[in-house]
PDB file of C-alpha atoms in Angstrom:
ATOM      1  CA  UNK A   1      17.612  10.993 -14.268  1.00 87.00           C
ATOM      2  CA  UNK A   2      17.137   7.519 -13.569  1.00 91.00           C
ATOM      3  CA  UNK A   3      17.326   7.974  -9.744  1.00 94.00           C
ATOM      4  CA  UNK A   4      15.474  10.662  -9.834  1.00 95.00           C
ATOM      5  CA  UNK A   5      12.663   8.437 -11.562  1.00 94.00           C
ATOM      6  CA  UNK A   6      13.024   5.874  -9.106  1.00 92.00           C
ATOM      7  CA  UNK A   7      12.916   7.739  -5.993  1.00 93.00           C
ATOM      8  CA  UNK A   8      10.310  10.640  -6.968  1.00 94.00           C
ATOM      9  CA  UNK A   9      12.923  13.041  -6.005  1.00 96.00           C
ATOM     10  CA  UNK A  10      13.594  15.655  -8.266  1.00 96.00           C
ATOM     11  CA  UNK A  11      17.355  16.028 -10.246  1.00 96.00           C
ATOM     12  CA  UNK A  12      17.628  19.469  -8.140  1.00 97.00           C
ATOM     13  CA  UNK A  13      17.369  17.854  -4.671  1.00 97.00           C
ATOM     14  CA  UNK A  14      19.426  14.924  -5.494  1.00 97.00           C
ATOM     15  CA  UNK A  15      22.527  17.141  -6.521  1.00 96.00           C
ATOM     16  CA  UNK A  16      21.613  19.117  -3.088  1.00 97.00           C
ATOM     17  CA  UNK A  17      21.253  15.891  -0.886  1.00 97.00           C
ATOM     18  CA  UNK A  18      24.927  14.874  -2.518  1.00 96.00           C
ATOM     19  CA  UNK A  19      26.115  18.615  -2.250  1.00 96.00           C
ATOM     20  CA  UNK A  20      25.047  18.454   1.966  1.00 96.00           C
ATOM     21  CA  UNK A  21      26.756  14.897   2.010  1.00 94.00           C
ATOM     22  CA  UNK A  22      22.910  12.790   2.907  1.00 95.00           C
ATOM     23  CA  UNK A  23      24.506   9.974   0.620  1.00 95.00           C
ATOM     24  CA  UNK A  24      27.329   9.228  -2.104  1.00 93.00           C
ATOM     25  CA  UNK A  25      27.764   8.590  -5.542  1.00 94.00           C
ATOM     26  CA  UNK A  26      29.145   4.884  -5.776  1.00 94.00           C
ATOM     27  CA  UNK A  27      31.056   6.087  -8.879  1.00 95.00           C
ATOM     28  CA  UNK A  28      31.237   8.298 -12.319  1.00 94.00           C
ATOM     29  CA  UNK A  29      32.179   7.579 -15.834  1.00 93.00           C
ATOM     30  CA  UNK A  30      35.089   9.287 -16.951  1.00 93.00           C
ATOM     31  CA  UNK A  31      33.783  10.010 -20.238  1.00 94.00           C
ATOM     32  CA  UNK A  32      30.400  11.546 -19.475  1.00 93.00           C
ATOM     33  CA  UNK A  33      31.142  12.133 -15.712  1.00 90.00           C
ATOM     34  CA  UNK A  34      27.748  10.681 -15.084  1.00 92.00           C
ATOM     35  CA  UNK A  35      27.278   9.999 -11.768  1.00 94.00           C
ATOM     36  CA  UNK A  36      26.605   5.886 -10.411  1.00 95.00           C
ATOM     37  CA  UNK A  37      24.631   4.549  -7.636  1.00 95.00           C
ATOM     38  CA  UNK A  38      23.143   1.180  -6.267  1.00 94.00           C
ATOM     39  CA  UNK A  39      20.444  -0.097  -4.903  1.00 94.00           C
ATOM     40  CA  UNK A  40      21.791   1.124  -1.193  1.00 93.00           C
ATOM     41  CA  UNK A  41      21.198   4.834  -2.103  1.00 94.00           C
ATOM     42  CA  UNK A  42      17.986   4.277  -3.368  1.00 94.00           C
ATOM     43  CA  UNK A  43      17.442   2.497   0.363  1.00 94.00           C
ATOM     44  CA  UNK A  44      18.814   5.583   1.678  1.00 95.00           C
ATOM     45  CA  UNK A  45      16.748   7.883   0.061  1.00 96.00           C
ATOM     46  CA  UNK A  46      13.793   5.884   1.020  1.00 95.00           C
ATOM     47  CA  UNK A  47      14.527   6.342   5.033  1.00 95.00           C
ATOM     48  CA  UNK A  48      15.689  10.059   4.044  1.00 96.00           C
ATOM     49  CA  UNK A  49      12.020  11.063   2.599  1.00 96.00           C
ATOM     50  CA  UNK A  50      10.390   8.538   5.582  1.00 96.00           C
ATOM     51  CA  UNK A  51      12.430  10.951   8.122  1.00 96.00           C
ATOM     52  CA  UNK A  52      11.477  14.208   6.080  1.00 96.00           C
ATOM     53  CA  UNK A  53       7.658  12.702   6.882  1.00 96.00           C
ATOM     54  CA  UNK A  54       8.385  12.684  10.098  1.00 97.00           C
ATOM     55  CA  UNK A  55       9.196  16.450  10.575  1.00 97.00           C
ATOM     56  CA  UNK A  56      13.323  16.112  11.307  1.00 97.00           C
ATOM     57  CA  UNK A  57      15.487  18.362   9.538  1.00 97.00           C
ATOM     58  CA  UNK A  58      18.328  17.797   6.965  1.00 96.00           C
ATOM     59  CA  UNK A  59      20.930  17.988   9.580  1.00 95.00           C
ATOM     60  CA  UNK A  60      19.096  15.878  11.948  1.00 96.00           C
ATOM     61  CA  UNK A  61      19.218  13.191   9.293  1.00 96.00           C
ATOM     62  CA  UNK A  62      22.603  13.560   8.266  1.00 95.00           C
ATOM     63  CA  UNK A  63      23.999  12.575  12.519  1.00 94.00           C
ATOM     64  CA  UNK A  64      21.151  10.218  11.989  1.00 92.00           C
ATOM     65  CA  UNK A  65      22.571   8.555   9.093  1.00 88.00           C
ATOM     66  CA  UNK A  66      25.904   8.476   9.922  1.00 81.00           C
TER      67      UNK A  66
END
């Protein structure tokens, strides 16, 4: 939830993006298995919406970002 806040994206596309491999967890809890992440996937979601301005497609972003 928190990413999602912080991003704009909704819960539904970030478990797609992570499903289609755009970016990573950085970790989960063992107890809740609630996902992590840092400040660099918040960075990449921020180039990943700039590039979805921009017209390119998912998989055009994924080669991009690798």
């Amino acid at each position: 939830k928190d990413l999602a806040r912080l991003t704009g994206y909704s819960i539904h596309t970030l478990k797609y993006y992570l499903k289609i491999g755009l970016f990573r967890e950085v970790g989960r809890s063992p107890e809740t298995r609630f996902r992590y992440f840092d400040d660099t996937s918040v960075e990449k979601l921020k180039k990943i919406h700039s590039l979805r301005k921009q017209g390119k497609s998912l998989k055009k972003i994924k080669n991009e970002l690798l």
